[in-house]
Coordinates of C-alpha atoms and ligand atoms in Angstrom, one line a residue:
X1 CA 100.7 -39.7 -12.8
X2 CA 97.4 -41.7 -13.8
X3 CA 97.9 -45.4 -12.4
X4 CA 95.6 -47.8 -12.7
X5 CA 95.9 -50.7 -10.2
X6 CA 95.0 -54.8 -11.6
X7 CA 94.3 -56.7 -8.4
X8 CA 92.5 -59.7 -7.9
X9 CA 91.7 -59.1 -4.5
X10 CA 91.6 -55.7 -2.9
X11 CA 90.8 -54.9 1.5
X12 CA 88.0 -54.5 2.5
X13 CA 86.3 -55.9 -0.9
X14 CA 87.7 -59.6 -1.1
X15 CA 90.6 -60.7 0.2
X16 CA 92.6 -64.6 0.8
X17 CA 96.4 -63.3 1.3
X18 CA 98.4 -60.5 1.6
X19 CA 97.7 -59.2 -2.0
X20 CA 94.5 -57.7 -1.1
X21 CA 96.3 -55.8 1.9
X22 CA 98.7 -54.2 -0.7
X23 CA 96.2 -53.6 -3.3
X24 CA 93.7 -51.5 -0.6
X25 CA 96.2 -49.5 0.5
X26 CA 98.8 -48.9 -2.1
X27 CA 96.1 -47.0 -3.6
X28 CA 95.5 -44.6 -0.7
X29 CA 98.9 -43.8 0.0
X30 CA 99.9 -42.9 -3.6
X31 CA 96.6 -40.5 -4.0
X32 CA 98.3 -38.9 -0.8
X33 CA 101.3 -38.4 -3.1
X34 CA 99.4 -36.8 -5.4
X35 CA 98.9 -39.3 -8.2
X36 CA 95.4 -40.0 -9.6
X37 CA 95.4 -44.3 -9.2
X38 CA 92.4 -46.3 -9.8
X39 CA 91.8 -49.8 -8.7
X40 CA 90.0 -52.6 -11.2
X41 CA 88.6 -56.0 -9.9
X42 CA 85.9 -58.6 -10.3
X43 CA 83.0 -58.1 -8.5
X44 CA 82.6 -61.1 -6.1
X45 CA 79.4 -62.3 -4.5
X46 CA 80.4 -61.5 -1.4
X47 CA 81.3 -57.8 -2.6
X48 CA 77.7 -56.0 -1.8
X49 CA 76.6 -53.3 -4.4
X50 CA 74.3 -51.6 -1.2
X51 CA 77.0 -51.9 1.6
X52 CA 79.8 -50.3 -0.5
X53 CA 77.4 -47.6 -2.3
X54 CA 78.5 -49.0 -5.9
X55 CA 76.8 -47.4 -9.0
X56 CA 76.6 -49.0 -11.9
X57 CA 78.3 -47.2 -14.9
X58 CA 77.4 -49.9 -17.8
X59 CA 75.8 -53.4 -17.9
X60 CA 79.4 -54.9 -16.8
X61 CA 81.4 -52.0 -14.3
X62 CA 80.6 -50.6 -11.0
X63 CA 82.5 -47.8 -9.3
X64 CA 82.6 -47.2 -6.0
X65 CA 85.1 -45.4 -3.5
X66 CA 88.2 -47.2 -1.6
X67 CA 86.5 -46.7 1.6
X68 CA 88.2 -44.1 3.8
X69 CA 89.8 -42.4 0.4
X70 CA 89.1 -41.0 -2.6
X71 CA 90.3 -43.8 -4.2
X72 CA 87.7 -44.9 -7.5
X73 CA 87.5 -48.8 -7.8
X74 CA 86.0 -49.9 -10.8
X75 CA 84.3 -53.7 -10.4
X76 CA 83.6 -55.7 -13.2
X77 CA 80.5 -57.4 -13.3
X78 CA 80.0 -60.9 -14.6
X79 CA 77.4 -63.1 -13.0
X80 CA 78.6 -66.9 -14.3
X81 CA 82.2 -66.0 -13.6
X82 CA 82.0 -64.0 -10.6
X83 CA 78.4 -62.8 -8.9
X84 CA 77.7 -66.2 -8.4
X85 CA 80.1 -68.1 -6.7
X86 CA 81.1 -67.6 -2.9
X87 CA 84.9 -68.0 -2.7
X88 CA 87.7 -66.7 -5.4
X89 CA 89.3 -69.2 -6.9
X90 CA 87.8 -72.3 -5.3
X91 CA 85.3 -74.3 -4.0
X92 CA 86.2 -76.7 -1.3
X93 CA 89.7 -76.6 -1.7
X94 CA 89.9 -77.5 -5.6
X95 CA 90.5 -74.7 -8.1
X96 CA 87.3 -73.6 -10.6
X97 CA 88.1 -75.2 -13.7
X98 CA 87.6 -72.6 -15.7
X99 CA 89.7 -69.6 -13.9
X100 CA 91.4 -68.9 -16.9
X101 CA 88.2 -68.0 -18.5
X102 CA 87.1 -66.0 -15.9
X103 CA 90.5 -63.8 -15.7
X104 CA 91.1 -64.0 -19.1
X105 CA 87.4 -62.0 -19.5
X106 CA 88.8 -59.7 -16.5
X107 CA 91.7 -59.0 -18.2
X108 CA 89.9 -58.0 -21.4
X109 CA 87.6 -55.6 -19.8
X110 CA 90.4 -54.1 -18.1
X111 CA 91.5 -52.9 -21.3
X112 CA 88.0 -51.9 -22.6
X113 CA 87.4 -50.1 -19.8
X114 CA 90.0 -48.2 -20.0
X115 CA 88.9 -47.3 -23.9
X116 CA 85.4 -47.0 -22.5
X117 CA 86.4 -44.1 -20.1
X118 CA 88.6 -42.6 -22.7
X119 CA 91.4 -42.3 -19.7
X120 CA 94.7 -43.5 -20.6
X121 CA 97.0 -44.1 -17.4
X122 CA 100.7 -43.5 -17.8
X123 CA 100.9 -47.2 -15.8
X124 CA 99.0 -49.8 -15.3
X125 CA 99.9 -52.2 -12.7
X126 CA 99.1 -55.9 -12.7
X127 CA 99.6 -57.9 -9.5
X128 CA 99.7 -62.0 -9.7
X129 CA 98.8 -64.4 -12.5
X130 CA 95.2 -63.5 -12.2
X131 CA 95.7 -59.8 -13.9
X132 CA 99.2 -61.0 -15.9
X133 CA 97.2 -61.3 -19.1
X134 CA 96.5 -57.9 -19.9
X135 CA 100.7 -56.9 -19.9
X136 CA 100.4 -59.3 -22.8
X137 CA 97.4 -57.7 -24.7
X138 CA 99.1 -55.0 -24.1
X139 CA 102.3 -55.7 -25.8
X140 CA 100.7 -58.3 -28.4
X141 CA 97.6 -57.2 -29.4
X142 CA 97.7 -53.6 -29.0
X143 CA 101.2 -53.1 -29.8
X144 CA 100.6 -50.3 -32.3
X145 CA 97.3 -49.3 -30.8
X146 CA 97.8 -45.5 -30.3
X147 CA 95.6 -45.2 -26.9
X148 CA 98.2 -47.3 -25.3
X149 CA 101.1 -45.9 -27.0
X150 CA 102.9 -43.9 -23.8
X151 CA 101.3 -46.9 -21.5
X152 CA 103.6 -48.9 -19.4
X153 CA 103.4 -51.9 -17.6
X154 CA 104.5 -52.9 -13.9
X155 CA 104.3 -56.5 -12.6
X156 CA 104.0 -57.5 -9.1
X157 CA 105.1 -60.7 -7.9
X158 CA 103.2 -61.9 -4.6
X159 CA 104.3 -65.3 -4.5
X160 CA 106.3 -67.0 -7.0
X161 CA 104.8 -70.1 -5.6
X162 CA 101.1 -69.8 -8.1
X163 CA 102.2 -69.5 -11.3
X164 CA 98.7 -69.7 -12.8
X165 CA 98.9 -72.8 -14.8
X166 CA 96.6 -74.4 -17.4
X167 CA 96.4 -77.2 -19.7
X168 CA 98.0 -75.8 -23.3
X169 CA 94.4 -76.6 -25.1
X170 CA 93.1 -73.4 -23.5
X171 CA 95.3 -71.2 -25.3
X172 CA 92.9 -69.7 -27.8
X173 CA 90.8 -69.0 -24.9
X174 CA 92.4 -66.2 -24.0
X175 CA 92.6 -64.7 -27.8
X176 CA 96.2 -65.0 -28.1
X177 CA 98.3 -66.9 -30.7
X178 CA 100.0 -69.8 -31.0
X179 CA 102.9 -67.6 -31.6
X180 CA 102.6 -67.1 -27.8
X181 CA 103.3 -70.7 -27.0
X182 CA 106.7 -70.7 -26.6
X183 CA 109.6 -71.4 -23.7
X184 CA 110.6 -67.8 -24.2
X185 CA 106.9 -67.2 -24.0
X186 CA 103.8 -68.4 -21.9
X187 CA 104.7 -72.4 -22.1
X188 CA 105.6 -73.4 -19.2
X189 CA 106.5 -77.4 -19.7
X190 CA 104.0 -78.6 -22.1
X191 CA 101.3 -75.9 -19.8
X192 CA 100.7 -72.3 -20.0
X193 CA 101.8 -70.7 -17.2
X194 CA 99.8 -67.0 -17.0
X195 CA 102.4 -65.4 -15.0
X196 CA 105.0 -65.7 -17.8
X197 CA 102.3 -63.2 -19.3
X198 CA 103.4 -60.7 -16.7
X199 CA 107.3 -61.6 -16.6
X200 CA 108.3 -61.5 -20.0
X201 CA 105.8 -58.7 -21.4
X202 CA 106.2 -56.0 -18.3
X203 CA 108.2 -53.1 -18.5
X204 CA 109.4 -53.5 -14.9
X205 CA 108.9 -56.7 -12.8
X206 CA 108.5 -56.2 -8.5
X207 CA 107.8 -58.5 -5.4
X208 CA 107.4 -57.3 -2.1
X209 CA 111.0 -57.1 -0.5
X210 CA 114.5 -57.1 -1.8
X211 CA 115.3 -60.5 -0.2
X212 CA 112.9 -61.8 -2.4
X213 CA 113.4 -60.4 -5.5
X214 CA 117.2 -62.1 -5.6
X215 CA 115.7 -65.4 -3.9
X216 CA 113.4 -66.0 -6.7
X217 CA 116.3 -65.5 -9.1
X218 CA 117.7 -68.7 -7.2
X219 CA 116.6 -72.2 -8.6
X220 CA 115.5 -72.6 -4.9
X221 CA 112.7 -70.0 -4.9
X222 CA 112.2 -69.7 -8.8
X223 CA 109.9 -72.0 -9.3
X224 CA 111.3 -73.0 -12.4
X225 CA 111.4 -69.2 -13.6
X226 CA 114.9 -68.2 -12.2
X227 CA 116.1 -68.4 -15.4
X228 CA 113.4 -66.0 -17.1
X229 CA 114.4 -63.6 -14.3
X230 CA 117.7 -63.8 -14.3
X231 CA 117.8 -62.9 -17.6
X232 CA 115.7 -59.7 -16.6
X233 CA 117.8 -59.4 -13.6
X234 CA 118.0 -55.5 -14.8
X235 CA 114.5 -55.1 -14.8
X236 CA 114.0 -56.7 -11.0
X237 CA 113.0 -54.8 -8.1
X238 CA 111.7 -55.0 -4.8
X239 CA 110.0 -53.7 -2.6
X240 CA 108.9 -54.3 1.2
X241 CA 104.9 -54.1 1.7
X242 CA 103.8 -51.2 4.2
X243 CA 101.1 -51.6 6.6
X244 CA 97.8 -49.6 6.4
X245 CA 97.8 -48.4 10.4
X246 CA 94.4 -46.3 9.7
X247 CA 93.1 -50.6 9.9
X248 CA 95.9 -52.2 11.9
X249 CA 96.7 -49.9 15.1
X250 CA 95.7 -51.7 18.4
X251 CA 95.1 -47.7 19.7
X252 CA 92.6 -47.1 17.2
X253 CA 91.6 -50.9 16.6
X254 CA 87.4 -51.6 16.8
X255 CA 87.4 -55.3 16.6
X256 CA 89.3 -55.7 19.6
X257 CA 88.2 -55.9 22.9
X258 CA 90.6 -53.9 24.6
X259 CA 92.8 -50.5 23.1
X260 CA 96.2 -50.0 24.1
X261 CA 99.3 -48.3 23.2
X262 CA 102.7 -48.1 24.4
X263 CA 102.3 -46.0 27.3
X264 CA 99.3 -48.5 28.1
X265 CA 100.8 -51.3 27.5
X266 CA 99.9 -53.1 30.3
X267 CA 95.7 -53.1 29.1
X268 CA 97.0 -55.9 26.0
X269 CA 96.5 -58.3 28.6
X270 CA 93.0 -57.8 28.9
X271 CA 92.9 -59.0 25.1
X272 CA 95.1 -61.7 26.6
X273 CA 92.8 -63.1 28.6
X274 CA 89.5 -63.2 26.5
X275 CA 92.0 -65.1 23.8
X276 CA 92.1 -67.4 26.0
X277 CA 88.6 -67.5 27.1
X278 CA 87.4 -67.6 23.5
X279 CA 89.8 -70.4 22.6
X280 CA 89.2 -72.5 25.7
X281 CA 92.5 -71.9 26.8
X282 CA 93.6 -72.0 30.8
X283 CA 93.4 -68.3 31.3
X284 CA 96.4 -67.2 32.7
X285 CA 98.7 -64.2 32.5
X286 CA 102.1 -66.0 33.0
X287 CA 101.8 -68.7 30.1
X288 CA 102.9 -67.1 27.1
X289 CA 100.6 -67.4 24.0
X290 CA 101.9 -67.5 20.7
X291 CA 99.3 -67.0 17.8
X292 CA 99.7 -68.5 14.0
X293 CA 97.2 -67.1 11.4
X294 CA 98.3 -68.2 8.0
X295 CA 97.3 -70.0 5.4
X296 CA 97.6 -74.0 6.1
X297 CA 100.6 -74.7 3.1
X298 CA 103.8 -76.2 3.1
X299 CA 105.2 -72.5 2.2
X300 CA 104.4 -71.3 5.4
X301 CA 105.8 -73.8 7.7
X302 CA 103.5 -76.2 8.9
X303 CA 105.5 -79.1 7.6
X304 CA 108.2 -78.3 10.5
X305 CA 106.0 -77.0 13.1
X306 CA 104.2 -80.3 13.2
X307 CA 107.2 -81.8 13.8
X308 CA 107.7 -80.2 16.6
X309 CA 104.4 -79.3 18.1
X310 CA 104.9 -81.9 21.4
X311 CA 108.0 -80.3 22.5
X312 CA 106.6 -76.8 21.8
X313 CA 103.5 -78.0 24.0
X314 CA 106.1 -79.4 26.7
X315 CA 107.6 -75.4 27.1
X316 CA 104.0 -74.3 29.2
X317 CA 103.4 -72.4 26.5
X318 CA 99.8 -71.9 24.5
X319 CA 99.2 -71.5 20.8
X320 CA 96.3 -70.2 18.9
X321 CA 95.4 -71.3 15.4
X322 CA 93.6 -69.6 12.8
X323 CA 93.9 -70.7 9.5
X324 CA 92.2 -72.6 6.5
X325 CA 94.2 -75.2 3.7
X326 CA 95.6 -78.1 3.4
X327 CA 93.1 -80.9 4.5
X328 CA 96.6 -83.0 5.8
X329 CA 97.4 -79.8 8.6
X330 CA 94.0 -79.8 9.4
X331 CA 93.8 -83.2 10.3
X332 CA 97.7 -82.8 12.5
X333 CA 96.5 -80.1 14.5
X334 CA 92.9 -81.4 15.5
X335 CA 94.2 -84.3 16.4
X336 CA 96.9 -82.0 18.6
X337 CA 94.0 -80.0 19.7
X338 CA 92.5 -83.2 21.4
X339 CA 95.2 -84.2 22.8
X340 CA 95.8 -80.2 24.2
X341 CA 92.6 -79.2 25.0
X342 CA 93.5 -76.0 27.5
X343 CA 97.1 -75.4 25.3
X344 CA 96.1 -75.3 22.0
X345 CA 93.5 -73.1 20.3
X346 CA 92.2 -74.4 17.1
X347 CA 90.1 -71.8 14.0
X348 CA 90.4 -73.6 11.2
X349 CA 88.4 -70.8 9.3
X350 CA 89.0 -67.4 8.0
X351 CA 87.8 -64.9 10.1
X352 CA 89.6 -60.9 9.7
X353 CA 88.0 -60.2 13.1
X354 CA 89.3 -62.6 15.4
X355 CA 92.5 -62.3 13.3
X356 CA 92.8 -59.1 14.8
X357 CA 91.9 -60.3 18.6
X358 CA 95.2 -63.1 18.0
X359 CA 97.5 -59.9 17.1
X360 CA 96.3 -57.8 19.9
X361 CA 96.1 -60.9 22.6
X362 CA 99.3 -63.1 22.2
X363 CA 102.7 -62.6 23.2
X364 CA 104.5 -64.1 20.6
X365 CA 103.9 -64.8 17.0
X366 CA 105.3 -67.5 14.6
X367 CA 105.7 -67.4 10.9
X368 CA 108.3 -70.3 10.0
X369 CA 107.7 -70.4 6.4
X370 CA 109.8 -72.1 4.5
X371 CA 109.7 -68.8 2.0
X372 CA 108.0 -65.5 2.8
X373 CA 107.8 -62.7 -0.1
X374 CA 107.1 -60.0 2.1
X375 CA 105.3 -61.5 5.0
X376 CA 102.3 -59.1 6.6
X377 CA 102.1 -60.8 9.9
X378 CA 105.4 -59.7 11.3
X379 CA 104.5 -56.0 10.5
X380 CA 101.1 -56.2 12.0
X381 CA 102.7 -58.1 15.1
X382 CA 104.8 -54.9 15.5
X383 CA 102.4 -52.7 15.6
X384 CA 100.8 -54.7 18.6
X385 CA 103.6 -55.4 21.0
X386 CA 103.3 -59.1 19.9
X387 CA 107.2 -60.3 19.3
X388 CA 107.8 -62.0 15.9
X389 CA 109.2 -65.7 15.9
X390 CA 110.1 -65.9 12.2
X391 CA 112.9 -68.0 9.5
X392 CA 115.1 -65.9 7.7
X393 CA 113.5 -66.1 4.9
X394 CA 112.2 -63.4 2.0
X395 CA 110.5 -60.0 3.5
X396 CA 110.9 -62.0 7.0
X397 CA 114.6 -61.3 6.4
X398 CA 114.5 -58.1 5.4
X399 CA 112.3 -56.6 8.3
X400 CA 113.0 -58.6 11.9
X401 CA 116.2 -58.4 13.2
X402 CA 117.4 -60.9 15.4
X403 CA 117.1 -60.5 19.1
X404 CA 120.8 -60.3 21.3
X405 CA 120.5 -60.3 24.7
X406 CA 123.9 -59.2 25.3
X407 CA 122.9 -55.6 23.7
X408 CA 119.4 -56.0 23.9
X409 CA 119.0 -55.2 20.3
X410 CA 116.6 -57.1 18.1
X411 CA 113.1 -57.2 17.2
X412 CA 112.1 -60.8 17.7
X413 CA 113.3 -64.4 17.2
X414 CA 115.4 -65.1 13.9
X415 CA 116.2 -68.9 13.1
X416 CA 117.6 -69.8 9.8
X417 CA 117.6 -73.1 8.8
X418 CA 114.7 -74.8 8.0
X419 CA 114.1 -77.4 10.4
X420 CA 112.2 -78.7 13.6
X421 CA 114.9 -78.2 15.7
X422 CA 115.7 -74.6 14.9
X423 CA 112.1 -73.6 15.0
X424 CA 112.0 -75.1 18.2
X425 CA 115.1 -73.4 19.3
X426 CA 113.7 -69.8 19.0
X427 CA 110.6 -70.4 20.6
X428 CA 112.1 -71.5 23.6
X429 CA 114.4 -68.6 23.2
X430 CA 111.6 -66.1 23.1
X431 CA 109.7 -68.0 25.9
X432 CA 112.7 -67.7 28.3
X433 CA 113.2 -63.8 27.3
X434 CA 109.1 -63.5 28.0
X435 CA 109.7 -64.3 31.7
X436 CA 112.3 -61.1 32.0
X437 CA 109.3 -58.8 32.4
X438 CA 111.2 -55.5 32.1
X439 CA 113.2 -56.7 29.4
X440 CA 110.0 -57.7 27.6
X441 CA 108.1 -54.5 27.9
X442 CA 111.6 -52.8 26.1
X443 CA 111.0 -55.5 23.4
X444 CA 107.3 -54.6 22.7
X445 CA 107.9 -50.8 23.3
X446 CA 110.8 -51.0 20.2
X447 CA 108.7 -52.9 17.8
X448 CA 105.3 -51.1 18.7
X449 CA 107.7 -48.3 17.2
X450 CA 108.7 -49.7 14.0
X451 CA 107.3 -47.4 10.9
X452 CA 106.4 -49.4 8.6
X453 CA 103.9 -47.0 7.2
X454 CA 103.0 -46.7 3.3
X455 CA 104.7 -43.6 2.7
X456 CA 107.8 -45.0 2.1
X457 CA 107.3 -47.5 0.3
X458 CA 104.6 -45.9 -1.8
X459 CA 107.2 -43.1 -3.2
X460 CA 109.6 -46.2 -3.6
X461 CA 106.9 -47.2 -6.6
X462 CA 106.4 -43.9 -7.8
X463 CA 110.4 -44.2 -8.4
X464 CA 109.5 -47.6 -10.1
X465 CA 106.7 -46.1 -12.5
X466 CA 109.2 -43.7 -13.7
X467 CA 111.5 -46.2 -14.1
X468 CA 109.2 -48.3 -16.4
X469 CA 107.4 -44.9 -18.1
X470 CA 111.4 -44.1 -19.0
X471 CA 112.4 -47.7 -20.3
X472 CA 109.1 -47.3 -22.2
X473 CA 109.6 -44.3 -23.9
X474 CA 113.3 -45.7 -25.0
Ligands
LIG501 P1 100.1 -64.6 2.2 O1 99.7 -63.5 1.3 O2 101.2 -65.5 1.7 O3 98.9 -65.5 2.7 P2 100.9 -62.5 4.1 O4 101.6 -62.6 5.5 O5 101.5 -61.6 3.1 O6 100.7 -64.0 3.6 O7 99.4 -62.0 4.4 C1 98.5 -62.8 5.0 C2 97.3 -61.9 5.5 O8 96.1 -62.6 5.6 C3 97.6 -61.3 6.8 O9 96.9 -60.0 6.9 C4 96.9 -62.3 7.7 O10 96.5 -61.7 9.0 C5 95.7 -62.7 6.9 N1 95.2 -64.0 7.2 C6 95.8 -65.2 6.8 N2 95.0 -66.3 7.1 C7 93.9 -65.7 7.7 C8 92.7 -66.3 8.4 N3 92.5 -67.6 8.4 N4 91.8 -65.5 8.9 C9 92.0 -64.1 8.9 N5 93.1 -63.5 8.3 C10 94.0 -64.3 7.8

């Protein structure tokens, strides 16, 4: 199958959430299946030409390689809208006012590019509001345009939560119609909302685990689009995010300051201990350390940990922060961090590297978001012997099972409703389990096994393209 791949963000090239994690190694793992995918985003500033040995193929694309693959990316190159500005979507915290502009010209030139190489994939696969646009130039404006003719279109839902929204006077900036400003449409209450772009012109629509993909049909998690789903509800899939192991394997790990594995299980402590050096932490083996790195929202819990954070402080316990957002959590946990100098360890910045040292060096971690797609952190945490404290939420759901002591079964610290108390409840579960040292080692042995490798769920959207390349040809 020819596939090409519409991401925003893709690892190692740019990356502010769990999209560019799928998007880099998606990729890789279907070209091991065989199928010939290529991968199409802006070129960033902070994506270097030299570093990744780009050529340039014409005035407004670079290729370059997946690195580790075989994998062709194509960048497209726009100084104003792209090579000039440092961050994605934002500058200090407020959106660029003109990112529908700026993917509205992405999405165009991922159709011209396409004409341009004269290759005509059997999918193409948009991801997120930011690449939604071109499943409705598709199905709008090259209907009957007989390049596209056996072309079909899979959407992938990230987070339901950005719905790409803009005042309703851009419209013709993106060169569709008024006829496209509808409810059953791209209006979204008196807005355009770009994501409709994706929902209601795809062939197939995906997110990132099966709890999800029913959740967001919920008024709960639809974000006012349950009821655009649920009348696609046929067309719904999902499916749980793998983990790219040739990057996240604390065996083969480089940024970290000391490899292990399950037979040597006991060197994670050395990473341990220059956490909590690094993060001015009282070093000592018998505190556990539980490590957060997420994104500072509301969707990922913050709202409840805060409530919580004294009693969580009171259980001898450490934490280690690293995350960037809202300007209200940054404020709660400095002050914390003043008032827990040798407890609390504070990043407020985003930094892959010592992302890696928190996986490798803490005992525990915690994602209590109040919803979770598919959630990365859990898998990574897995893979290096660091026990998940999660809410039963989304791809959290779907992938950590509750631990019972009475069978010992379980691969970390389930709560389920959304509260303070409950979050507190599980992390003094999990503390009280860390001080049953064999019992612990079991714990981190079983999860350090989980396979949550890309093969699996890469053939699982192969299954999906011939899903939509069959509803397509109906
Ligand atoms: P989301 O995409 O909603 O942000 P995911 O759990 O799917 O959440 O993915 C988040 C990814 O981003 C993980 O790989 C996580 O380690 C990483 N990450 C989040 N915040 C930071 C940060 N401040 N520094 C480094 N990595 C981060």
């Amino acid at each position: 199958m020819k596939i090409l791949l519409i991401s925003p963000e893709v690892v190692p090239f740019a990356k502010t959430g769990g999209l560019a994690d799928v998007a880099g190694a998606l990729p890789k793992a279907l070209a091991e299946l065989g199928h010939d995918v290529r991968v199409f985003l802006p070129r960033y500033q902070k994506v270097d030409p030299q570093k990744y040995k780009l050529k340039k193929l014409s005035p407004e694309i670079w290729q370059g390689k997946v690195p580790g693959s075989e994998v062709i990316v194509y960048f497209y190159e726009n100084e104003a809208y792209f090579g000039s500005r440092a961050d994605l979507y934002q500058v200090k915290g407020i959106d660029f006012e003109d990112n529908l502009e700026r993917f509205t010209a992405y999405c165009q030139a991922s159709l011209k590019l396409l004409v341009d190489l004269n290759w005509q994939p059997d999918i193409i696969h948009c991801n997120d509001w930011q690449s939604a646009l071109t499943a409705a130039y598709l199905k709008v404006l090259h209907a009957n345009d007989p390049f596209f003719q056996k072309t079909a279109v899979v959407y992938s839902i990230h987070n339901m939560g950005y719905l790409g929204t803009f005042p309703k006077d851009k419209l013709p900036a993106t060169g569709l119609g008024w006829d496209q400003f509808t409810p059953d449409k791209l209006e979204f209450w008196g807005q355009i909302a770009l994501i409709k772009a994706g929902l209601v012109y795809a062939d197939i629509i995906n997110t990132v685990s099966q709890a999800y993909a029913q959740e967001i049909q919920t008024e709960e998690f639809g974000h006012g689009l349950d009821g655009l789903l649920r009348s696609r509800k046929q067309d719904v899939f999902g499916i749980v995010n793998g983990l790219d192991y040739q990057l996240w394997d604390p065996a083969i790990d480089q940024n970290i300051p000391q490899k292990y594995s399950i037979p040597k299980l006991a060197l994670k402590l050395k990473n341990k201990t220059e956490l909590q050096k690094q993060n001015g932490l009282e070093v000592n083996e018998t505190k556990p350390v539980i490590g957060l790195i997420s994104r500072l929202a509301d969707q990922k819990g913050l709202d409840i940990l805060s409530e919580v954070l004294d009693e969580i402080m009171q259980l001898n316990c450490q934490l280690v922060v690293l995350g960037t957002g809202d300007a209200k959590y940054h404020e709660i946990l400095q002050q914390a961090k003043q008032k827990y100098p040798q407890q609390l360890g504070l990043n407020l910045t985003f930094d892959a590297k010592l992302a890696q040292l928190i996986y490798a060096g803490s005992d525990m971690f915690l994602m209590p978001s109040r919803y979770e797609p598919c959630g990365l952190g859990q898998l990574i945490s897995f893979k290096y012997g660091t026990v998940p404290i999660v809410r039963k939420t989304g791809g959290l759901a779907d992938t950590v099972k509750d631990y019972d002591s009475a069978t010992a079964s379980g691969d970390g610290f389930v709560f389920e409703e959304y509260t303070g108390a409950a979050l507190l409840q599980a992390v003094k579960r999990a503390c009280s389990i860390f001080k049953k040292k064999t019992i612990w080692r079991k714990l981190q042995a079983r999860i350090m096994k989980l396979d949550y490798s890309w093969n699996k769920s890469a053939q699982e959207y192969v299954d999906l393209y011939k899903k939509a390349l069959s509803k397509k040809a109906k």
